[in-house]
N, CA, C and O of each residue as an XYZ file, in Angstrom:
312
protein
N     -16.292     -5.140     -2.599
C     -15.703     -4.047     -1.859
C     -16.015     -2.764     -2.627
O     -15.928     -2.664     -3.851
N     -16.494     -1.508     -1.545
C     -16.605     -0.595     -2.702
C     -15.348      0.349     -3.129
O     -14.345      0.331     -2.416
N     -15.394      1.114     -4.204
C     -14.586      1.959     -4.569
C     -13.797      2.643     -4.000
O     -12.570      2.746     -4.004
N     -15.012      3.347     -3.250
C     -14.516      4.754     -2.308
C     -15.266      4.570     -1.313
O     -16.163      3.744     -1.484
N     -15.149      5.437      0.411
C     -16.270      5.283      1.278
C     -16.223      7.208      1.400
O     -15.562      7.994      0.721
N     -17.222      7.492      2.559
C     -16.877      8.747      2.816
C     -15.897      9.244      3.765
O     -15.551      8.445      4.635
N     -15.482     10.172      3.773
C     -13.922     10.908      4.348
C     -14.589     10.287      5.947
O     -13.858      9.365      6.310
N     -15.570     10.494      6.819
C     -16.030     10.950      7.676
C     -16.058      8.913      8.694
O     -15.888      8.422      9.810
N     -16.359      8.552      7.423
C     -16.367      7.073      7.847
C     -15.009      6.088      8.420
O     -14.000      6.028      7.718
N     -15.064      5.510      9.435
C     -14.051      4.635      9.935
C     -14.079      3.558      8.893
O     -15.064      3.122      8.297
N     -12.612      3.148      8.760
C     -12.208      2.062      7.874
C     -11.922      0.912      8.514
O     -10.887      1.124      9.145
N     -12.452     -0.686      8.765
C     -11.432     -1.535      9.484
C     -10.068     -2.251      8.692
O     -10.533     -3.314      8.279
N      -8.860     -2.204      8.349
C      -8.386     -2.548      7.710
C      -8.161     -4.299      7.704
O      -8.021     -4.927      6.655
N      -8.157     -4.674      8.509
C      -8.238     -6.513      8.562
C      -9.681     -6.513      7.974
O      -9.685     -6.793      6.776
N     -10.765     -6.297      8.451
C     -11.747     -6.080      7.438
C     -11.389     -6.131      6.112
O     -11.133     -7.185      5.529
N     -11.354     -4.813      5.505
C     -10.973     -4.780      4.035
C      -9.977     -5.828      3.679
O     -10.309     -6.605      2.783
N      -8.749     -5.982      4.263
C      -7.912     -7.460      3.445
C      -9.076     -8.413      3.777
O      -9.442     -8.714      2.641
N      -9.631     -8.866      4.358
C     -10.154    -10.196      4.264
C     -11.456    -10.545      3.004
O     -12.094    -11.584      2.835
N     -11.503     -9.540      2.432
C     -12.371     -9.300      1.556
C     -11.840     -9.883      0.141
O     -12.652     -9.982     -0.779
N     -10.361    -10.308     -0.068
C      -9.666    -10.346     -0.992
C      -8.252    -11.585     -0.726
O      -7.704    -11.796      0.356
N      -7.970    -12.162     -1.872
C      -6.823    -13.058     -1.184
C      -5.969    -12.535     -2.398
O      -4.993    -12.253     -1.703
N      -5.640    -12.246     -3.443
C      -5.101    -12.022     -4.712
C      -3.647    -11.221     -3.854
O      -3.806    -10.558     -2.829
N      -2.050    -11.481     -4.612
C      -1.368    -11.301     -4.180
C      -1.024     -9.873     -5.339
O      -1.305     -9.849     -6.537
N      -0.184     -8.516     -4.343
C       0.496     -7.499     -5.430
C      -0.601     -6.479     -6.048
O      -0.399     -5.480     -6.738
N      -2.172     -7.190     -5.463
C      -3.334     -6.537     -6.306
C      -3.687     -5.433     -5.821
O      -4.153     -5.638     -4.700
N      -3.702     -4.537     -6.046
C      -4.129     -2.970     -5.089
C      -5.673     -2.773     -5.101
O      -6.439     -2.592     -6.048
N      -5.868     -2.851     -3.937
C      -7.513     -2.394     -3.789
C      -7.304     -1.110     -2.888
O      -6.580     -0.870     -1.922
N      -8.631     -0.076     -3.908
C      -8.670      1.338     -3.523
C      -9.954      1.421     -2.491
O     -11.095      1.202     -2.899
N      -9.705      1.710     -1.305
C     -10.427      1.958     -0.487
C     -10.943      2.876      0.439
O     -11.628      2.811      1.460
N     -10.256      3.987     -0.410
C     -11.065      5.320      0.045
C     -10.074      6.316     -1.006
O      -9.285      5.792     -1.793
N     -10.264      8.029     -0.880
C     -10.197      8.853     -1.947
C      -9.214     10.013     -0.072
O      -9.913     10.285      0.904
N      -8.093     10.298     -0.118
C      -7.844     11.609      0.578
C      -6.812     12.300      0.138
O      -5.640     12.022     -0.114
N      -7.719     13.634      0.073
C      -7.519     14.853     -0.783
C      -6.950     14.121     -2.010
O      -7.798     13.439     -2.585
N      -5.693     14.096     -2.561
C      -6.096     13.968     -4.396
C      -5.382     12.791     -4.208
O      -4.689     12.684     -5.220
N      -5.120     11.642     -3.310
C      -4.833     10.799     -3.000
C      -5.690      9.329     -2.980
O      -6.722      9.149     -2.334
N      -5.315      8.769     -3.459
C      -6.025      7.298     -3.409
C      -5.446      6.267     -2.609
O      -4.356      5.758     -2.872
N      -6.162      5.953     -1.634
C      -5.770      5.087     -0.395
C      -6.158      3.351     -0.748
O      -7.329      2.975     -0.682
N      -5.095      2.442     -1.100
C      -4.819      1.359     -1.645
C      -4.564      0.511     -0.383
O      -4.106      0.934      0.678
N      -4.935     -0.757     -0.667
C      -4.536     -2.112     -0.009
C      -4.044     -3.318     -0.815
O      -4.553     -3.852     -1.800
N      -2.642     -3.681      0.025
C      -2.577     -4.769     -1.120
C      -1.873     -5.825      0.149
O      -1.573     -5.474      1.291
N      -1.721     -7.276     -0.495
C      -1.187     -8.425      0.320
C      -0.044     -8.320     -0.563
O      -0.102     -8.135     -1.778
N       1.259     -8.488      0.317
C       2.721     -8.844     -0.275
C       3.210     -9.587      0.032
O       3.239     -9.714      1.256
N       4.084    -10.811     -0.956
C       4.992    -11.413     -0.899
C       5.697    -12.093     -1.487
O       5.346    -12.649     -2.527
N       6.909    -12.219     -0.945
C       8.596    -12.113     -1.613
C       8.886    -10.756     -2.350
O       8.726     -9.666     -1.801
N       9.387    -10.938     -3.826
C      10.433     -9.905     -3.359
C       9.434     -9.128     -5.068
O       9.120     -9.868     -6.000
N       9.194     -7.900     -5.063
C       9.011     -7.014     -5.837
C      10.100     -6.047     -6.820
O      10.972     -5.402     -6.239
N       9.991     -5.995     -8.304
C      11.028     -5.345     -9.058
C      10.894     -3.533     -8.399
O       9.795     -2.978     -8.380
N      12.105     -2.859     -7.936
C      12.597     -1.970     -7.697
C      11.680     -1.012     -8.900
O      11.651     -1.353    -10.083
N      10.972      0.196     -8.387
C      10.517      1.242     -9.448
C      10.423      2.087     -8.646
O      10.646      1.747     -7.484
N      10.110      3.321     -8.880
C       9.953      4.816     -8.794
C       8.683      5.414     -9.154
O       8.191      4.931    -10.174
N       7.960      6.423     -8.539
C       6.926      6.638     -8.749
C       7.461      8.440     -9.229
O       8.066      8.877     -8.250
N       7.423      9.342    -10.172
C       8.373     10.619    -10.046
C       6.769     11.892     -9.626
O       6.469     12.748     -8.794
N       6.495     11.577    -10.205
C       5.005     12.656    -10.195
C       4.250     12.520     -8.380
O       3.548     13.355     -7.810
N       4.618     11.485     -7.986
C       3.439     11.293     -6.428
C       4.633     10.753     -5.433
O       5.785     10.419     -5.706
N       3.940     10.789     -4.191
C       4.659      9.909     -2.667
C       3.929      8.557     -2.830
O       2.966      8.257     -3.535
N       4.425      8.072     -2.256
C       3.626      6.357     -1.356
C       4.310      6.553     -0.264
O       5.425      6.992      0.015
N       2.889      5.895      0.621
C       3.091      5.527      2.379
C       2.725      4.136      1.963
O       1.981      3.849      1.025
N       3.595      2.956      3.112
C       3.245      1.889      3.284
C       3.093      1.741      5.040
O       3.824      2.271      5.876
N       2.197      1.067      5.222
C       1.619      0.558      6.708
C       1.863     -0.568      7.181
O       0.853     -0.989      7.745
N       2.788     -1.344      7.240
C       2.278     -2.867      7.663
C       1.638     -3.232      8.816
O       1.952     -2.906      9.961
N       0.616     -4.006      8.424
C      -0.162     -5.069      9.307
C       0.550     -6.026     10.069
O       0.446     -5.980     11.295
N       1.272     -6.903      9.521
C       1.568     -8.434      9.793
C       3.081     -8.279      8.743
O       3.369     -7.833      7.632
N       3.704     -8.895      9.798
C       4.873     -9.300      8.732
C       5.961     -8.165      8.607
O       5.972     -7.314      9.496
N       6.813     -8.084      7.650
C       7.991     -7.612      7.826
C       7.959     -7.092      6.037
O       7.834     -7.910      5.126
N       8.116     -5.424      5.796
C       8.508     -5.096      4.233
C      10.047     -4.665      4.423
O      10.626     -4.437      5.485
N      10.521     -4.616      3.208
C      12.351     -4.015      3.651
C      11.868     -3.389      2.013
O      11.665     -4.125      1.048
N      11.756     -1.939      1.997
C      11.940     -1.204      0.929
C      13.854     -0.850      0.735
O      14.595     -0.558      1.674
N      14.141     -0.946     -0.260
C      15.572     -1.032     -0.471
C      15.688      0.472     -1.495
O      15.141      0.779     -2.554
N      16.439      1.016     -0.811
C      16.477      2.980     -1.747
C      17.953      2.844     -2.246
O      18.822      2.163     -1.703
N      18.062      3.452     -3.143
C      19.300      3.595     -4.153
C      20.409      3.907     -3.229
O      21.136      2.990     -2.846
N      20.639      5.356     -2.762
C      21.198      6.658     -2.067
C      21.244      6.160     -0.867
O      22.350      6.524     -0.465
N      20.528      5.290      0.333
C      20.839      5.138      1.814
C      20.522      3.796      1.944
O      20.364      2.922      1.091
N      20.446      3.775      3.317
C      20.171      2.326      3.887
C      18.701      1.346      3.665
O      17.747      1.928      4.183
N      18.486      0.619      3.316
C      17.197     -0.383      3.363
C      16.134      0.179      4.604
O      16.521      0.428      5.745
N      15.073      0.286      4.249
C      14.056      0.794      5.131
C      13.547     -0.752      5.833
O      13.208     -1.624      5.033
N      13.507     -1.025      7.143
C      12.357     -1.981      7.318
C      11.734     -1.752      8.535
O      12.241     -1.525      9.633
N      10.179     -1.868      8.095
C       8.251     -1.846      7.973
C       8.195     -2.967      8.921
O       8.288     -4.054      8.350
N       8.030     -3.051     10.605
C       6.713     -3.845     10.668
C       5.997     -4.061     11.513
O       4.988     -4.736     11.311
């Protein structure tokens, strides 16, 4: 898989996962604006962290995420 593609280029995303089976593993699959656009396969349950310097967007494909926030209600993705 490569690194980066160009801004201009369509991405298929079932494409790109099928390229990979590794669970939690982030694959970078394109570069927008100072952003790095990641893919990863999830499952069960992930330790709670904070990112303070950047955002994250999550997309789901398939399946069901429940991000759980300190301050409000459980987010759920699907």
């Amino acid at each position: 898989m490569s690194n980066t593609i160009r801004p201009t280029s369509a991405i298929n995303l079932t494409h790109k996962l099928s390229l990979f089976s590794e669970l939690w593993t982030q694959k970078k699959i394109a570069d927008l604006n100072d952003y790095e656009v990641k893919l990863a396969k999830l499952k069960g349950e992930f330790v709670w962290h904070s990112h303070e310097d950047t955002d994250e967007m999550f997309l789901v494909l398939g399946g069901r995420l429940t991000i759980q926030l300190r301050e409000t209600d459980d987010v759920v993705l699907e």
